[in-house]
Amino acid sequence: MKGITFLHLPVLVFNPRKEFDERDSAISSIYYDNPNTWELYTGRLKKTEGAEAIRLRWYGGMENDQIFVERKTHREDWTGEKSVKARFPIKEKYVNAFMSGAMTVESIFEKARKDGKKSEQQIADWEQLAREVQYRVITRKLEPVTRSFYHRTAFQLPGDARVRISLDTELTLIREDNMDGRRRSGNNWRRMDIGIDYPFLQLPAQDVERFPYAILEVKLQTQAGQSSPHWIRELISSHLVEAVPKFSKFIHGTANLFPDQIHLLPFWMPQMDVDIRKPITRGFGIERPVQTSQSTSENPLDDDDDDDDDESDEDGDGDGDKRDGRRPSSSTLHETNGIIFQSHQPHRQGEEGGGGDDDDDGDDDYDPSQDPNIPEATGNALDIEERIAAQRRLMDIGGDDYPLYDSEDESSGQDDLEEAKRIGGWHYRAKLAQHYMRAAGRSTLTAMKFVAPVPRPTAMPTNNGVGGVGRFIPPDQMQVKRFKAPKGK
């Protein structure tokens, strides 16, 4: 899956000046709920209007002291509103005091207000969100119940959010509650006996759920009438992915870790015991697409259907998922032989509602006569079928469509010779002799091409009739005219 994606999109690097560290790709989240009512779990599973999810998230290892408090609110289509995800940053040392109500909201953002790096409006929005989250946690008696951990690899062209892909691997769900007479997190907001040390072998089996697949998420933003990239459609229809709409890490982990308390299960749970592997499909995703200059619009916020779809936002101002005002996409989840795949079908510009079920086959309705790469026919030109055939031959020779792998016979031979030279001895002498023999053979073949008889062109006879190829024009009827080229030509 990574190999196919690499052919089309580069890995998105958030901080190119920092050396790669596997810990930087780790994402951990602590989900809150009431262990007596499970109201947040039930609301998210049923997708009821106003259903909320509250979580605390951090990126990297346990030493990271910047924590993001996040709230996701689901909105039904009939309300005309979009589902909302909002968050604010807080230092790790203040989390317990904030969640218990011992620390006021104003004191959390006092330093941010003094620094002046954030606008007053931004800080006011954070304060309002913090008050609502704190009130909900205290009045609803919410506690940490489930942790999710995974490594995320993001694929995206820098500055271009038309196609965004993330691959979450090593997904692990862990209990954070204090039920069954065991104090896992105790009075802390997260348990401290583990870090990001996958596969968490120190945990008892009843405390951990290791997800057997990876989760692939695709987000697309396209203009009205524009279909998704062909390679994306091939990937979705391949044997690598299996559809699981509305999949949620929080719901899946909670349902598996608390089987005695949870009685309402998500629809995909029975599928986890079924072999989802399919017959292998070949020949998809191995050719790079022809570059186009079509413009697209972009997505302001991640869609609510994905429970864990946000990207790293270092300053916590919510801009990590914003670009320049593109509409959000609606999500559809897929699950695979080793990969669960989540695709986001685009909302089209100028359309209302959730266009998540749009069936786009724009490339299938191909009209050759509208292709600008095929020249317009003239009186004695080739017809449309002949022009298409000629166009394909030109592309085979070296047009815009280029193959993924070029011939490496010559370069590989030179590489072998260099490697033999490094080793030395009889191995190098044998390779050197072989190299000279090949060069001599190529020279001999070139010389034979000049010596061998070749057909000579025959002059076309003149035709004194009217029209036709080789029409004879008497010298006295010939005219020579000079034309001055327009300025700038």
Coordinates of C-alpha atoms in Angstrom, one line a residue, residues 251-489:
I251 CA -16.2 2.9 19.3
H252 CA -14.2 -0.1 18.3
G253 CA -11.8 0.0 21.2
T254 CA -14.5 0.6 23.8
A255 CA -16.7 -2.1 22.5
N256 CA -13.9 -4.7 22.6
L257 CA -12.4 -3.7 25.9
F258 CA -15.6 -3.5 27.9
P259 CA -17.7 -6.5 26.6
D260 CA -19.6 -6.8 29.9
Q261 CA -20.6 -3.2 30.1
I262 CA -21.2 -2.4 26.4
H263 CA -24.4 -4.1 24.9
L264 CA -24.8 -2.0 21.7
L265 CA -22.1 -3.0 19.2
P266 CA -21.1 -1.4 15.9
F267 CA -22.1 -3.2 12.7
W268 CA -18.5 -4.1 11.7
M269 CA -17.8 -6.2 14.8
P270 CA -19.0 -9.6 13.3
Q271 CA -16.8 -8.9 10.3
M272 CA -13.7 -8.9 12.5
D273 CA -13.9 -12.7 12.8
V274 CA -14.3 -13.2 9.0
D275 CA -11.4 -13.5 6.5
I276 CA -11.8 -10.4 4.4
R277 CA -9.0 -11.3 1.9
K278 CA -10.0 -11.1 -1.7
P279 CA -8.5 -12.5 -5.0
I280 CA -5.5 -10.4 -6.0
T281 CA -6.1 -7.7 -8.6
R282 CA -3.1 -6.8 -10.7
G283 CA -2.0 -3.9 -12.8
F284 CA -3.5 -1.1 -10.7
G285 CA -1.7 1.9 -9.3
I286 CA 1.7 1.2 -11.0
E287 CA 1.6 4.0 -13.5
R288 CA 2.1 7.6 -12.7
P289 CA -0.7 9.9 -13.9
V290 CA -0.3 12.6 -16.6
Q291 CA 0.0 15.9 -14.8
T292 CA -2.9 18.3 -15.2
S293 CA -3.4 21.9 -14.4
Q294 CA -6.9 21.7 -13.0
S295 CA -7.6 23.8 -10.0
T296 CA -9.5 22.7 -7.0
S297 CA -11.0 24.1 -3.9
E298 CA -10.1 23.1 -0.4
N299 CA -11.5 21.9 2.9
P300 CA -11.6 24.1 6.0
L301 CA -12.2 21.3 8.6
D302 CA -11.9 17.5 8.7
D303 CA -15.2 15.7 8.3
D304 CA -16.9 14.4 11.4
D305 CA -17.5 10.9 10.1
D306 CA -13.9 10.0 10.8
D307 CA -13.3 9.8 14.5
D308 CA -9.5 10.3 14.3
D309 CA -8.9 12.2 11.1
D310 CA -7.0 15.3 12.2
E311 CA -3.4 16.1 11.5
S312 CA -0.7 17.6 13.7
D313 CA -1.3 21.2 14.7
E314 CA 1.7 22.3 16.6
D315 CA 0.2 25.5 18.0
G316 CA -3.3 24.1 18.7
D317 CA -5.1 26.9 16.9
G318 CA -7.0 24.5 14.7
D319 CA -5.2 25.6 11.5
G320 CA -3.6 22.3 11.0
D321 CA -6.7 21.1 9.1
K322 CA -7.4 24.4 7.3
R323 CA -6.1 25.6 4.0
D324 CA -8.0 28.2 1.9
G325 CA -11.7 27.7 2.4
R326 CA -12.4 24.4 0.7
R327 CA -15.5 22.5 1.7
P328 CA -15.2 19.4 3.9
S329 CA -15.6 16.0 2.4
S330 CA -17.9 13.2 3.6
S331 CA -16.2 10.0 4.6
T332 CA -16.6 6.4 3.7
L333 CA -14.5 3.8 5.5
H334 CA -12.9 0.8 4.0
E335 CA -11.1 -2.2 5.5
T336 CA -8.6 -4.5 3.8
N337 CA -6.3 -7.5 3.7
G338 CA -4.0 -5.9 6.3
I339 CA -5.5 -2.5 5.7
I340 CA -8.7 -0.8 6.7
F341 CA -9.2 2.0 4.3
Q342 CA -11.2 5.2 4.8
S343 CA -12.0 7.3 1.7
H344 CA -13.5 10.7 1.8
Q345 CA -15.7 11.3 -1.3
P346 CA -15.7 15.0 -2.0
H347 CA -18.5 17.6 -1.6
R348 CA -18.7 19.3 -5.0
Q349 CA -18.6 23.0 -5.2
G350 CA -22.0 24.5 -5.8
E351 CA -23.8 21.4 -4.5
E352 CA -25.8 21.2 -1.3
G353 CA -25.9 18.3 1.2
G354 CA -23.5 15.6 1.8
G355 CA -22.5 14.2 -1.6
G356 CA -20.8 11.2 0.0
D357 CA -22.5 8.7 -2.2
D358 CA -21.7 10.4 -5.5
D359 CA -20.8 7.8 -8.1
D360 CA -18.1 9.6 -10.2
D361 CA -17.1 7.9 -13.5
G362 CA -15.8 10.9 -15.3
D363 CA -12.9 9.1 -16.9
D364 CA -15.2 6.4 -18.2
D365 CA -17.1 8.9 -20.3
Y366 CA -14.1 9.7 -22.4
D367 CA -14.8 11.6 -25.7
P368 CA -11.8 11.5 -28.0
S369 CA -13.1 14.3 -30.1
Q370 CA -12.7 16.6 -27.0
D371 CA -9.2 15.6 -26.3
P372 CA -6.9 18.6 -27.0
N373 CA -3.9 16.3 -27.5
I374 CA -5.6 14.9 -30.7
P375 CA -5.4 17.4 -33.6
E376 CA -8.5 18.5 -35.4
A377 CA -9.2 16.6 -38.6
T378 CA -8.9 18.3 -42.0
G379 CA -10.1 17.3 -45.4
N380 CA -7.6 14.6 -46.2
A381 CA -6.5 14.0 -42.6
L382 CA -6.9 10.7 -40.7
D383 CA -10.3 9.9 -39.3
I384 CA -10.9 9.8 -35.6
E385 CA -10.0 6.1 -35.1
E386 CA -6.8 6.5 -37.1
R387 CA -5.8 9.6 -35.1
I388 CA -6.4 7.8 -31.8
A389 CA -4.2 5.0 -33.0
A390 CA -1.5 7.5 -34.1
Q391 CA -1.8 9.3 -30.7
R392 CA -1.2 6.0 -28.8
R393 CA 1.8 5.2 -31.0
L394 CA 3.3 8.6 -30.3
M395 CA 2.7 8.1 -26.6
D396 CA 4.4 4.7 -26.8
I397 CA 7.4 6.3 -28.4
G398 CA 7.7 8.9 -25.7
G399 CA 4.8 11.2 -25.3
D400 CA 3.3 12.6 -22.1
D401 CA 2.5 9.2 -20.6
Y402 CA 5.8 7.8 -19.4
P403 CA 6.4 4.3 -18.0
L404 CA 7.3 3.8 -14.4
Y405 CA 10.4 1.8 -15.1
D406 CA 13.0 2.8 -17.8
S407 CA 15.4 0.4 -19.4
E408 CA 18.3 -0.2 -17.1
D409 CA 20.4 -2.6 -19.2
E410 CA 23.1 -0.2 -20.0
S411 CA 23.2 1.5 -16.5
S412 CA 23.1 -1.9 -14.7
G413 CA 26.0 -3.1 -16.8
Q414 CA 28.1 -0.1 -15.8
D415 CA 27.1 -0.6 -12.2
D416 CA 28.2 -4.2 -12.3
L417 CA 31.5 -3.1 -13.7
E418 CA 32.0 -0.5 -11.0
E419 CA 31.2 -3.1 -8.3
A420 CA 33.6 -5.6 -9.9
K421 CA 36.3 -2.9 -9.9
R422 CA 35.7 -2.3 -6.2
I423 CA 36.2 -6.1 -5.5
G424 CA 39.2 -6.4 -7.9
G425 CA 41.0 -9.6 -8.8
W426 CA 39.9 -12.1 -11.5
H427 CA 36.3 -11.1 -10.9
Y428 CA 37.1 -7.6 -12.2
R429 CA 39.1 -8.9 -15.1
A430 CA 36.3 -11.2 -16.2
K431 CA 33.7 -8.4 -16.0
L432 CA 36.0 -6.0 -17.9
A433 CA 36.5 -8.5 -20.7
Q434 CA 32.7 -9.0 -20.8
H435 CA 32.2 -5.3 -21.0
Y436 CA 34.6 -4.9 -23.9
M437 CA 33.1 -7.8 -25.8
R438 CA 29.6 -6.2 -25.5
A439 CA 31.0 -2.9 -26.7
A440 CA 32.6 -4.6 -29.7
G441 CA 29.4 -6.4 -30.5
R442 CA 27.4 -3.2 -30.5
S443 CA 30.0 -1.5 -32.8
T444 CA 29.9 -4.5 -35.2
L445 CA 26.1 -4.4 -35.3
T446 CA 26.2 -0.7 -36.1
A447 CA 28.7 -1.2 -38.9
M448 CA 26.6 -4.0 -40.4
K449 CA 23.6 -1.7 -40.6
F450 CA 25.4 0.6 -42.9
V451 CA 26.8 -2.3 -45.1
A452 CA 23.5 -4.2 -45.4
P453 CA 21.3 -3.4 -48.4
V454 CA 18.4 -1.2 -47.7
P455 CA 15.4 -0.3 -49.9
R456 CA 15.8 2.9 -51.9
P457 CA 13.0 5.4 -52.2
T458 CA 11.3 5.5 -55.7
A459 CA 10.6 8.9 -57.2
M460 CA 6.9 9.6 -57.6
P461 CA 5.9 10.0 -61.2
T462 CA 4.6 13.3 -62.3
N463 CA 0.9 13.6 -63.2
N464 CA -0.1 16.0 -65.9
G465 CA -3.7 15.6 -65.0
V466 CA -5.7 17.7 -62.6
G467 CA -4.7 17.4 -59.0
G468 CA -3.2 14.4 -57.3
V469 CA 0.2 13.7 -55.8
G470 CA 3.1 15.0 -57.8
R471 CA 1.1 17.4 -59.8
F472 CA 3.2 19.0 -62.6
I473 CA 3.3 22.8 -62.5
P474 CA 4.9 24.5 -65.6
P475 CA 7.7 27.0 -64.7
D476 CA 5.8 29.9 -66.2
Q477 CA 2.9 29.4 -63.8
M478 CA 5.1 29.3 -60.7
Q479 CA 5.1 32.4 -58.4
V480 CA 7.4 33.4 -55.7
K481 CA 6.1 35.6 -52.9
R482 CA 7.7 37.0 -49.8
F483 CA 5.8 37.5 -46.7
K484 CA 6.8 39.7 -43.7
A485 CA 6.2 38.0 -40.4
P486 CA 4.1 39.9 -37.9
K487 CA 5.9 41.7 -35.1
G488 CA 7.0 39.4 -32.4
K489 CA 6.8 36.2 -34.5

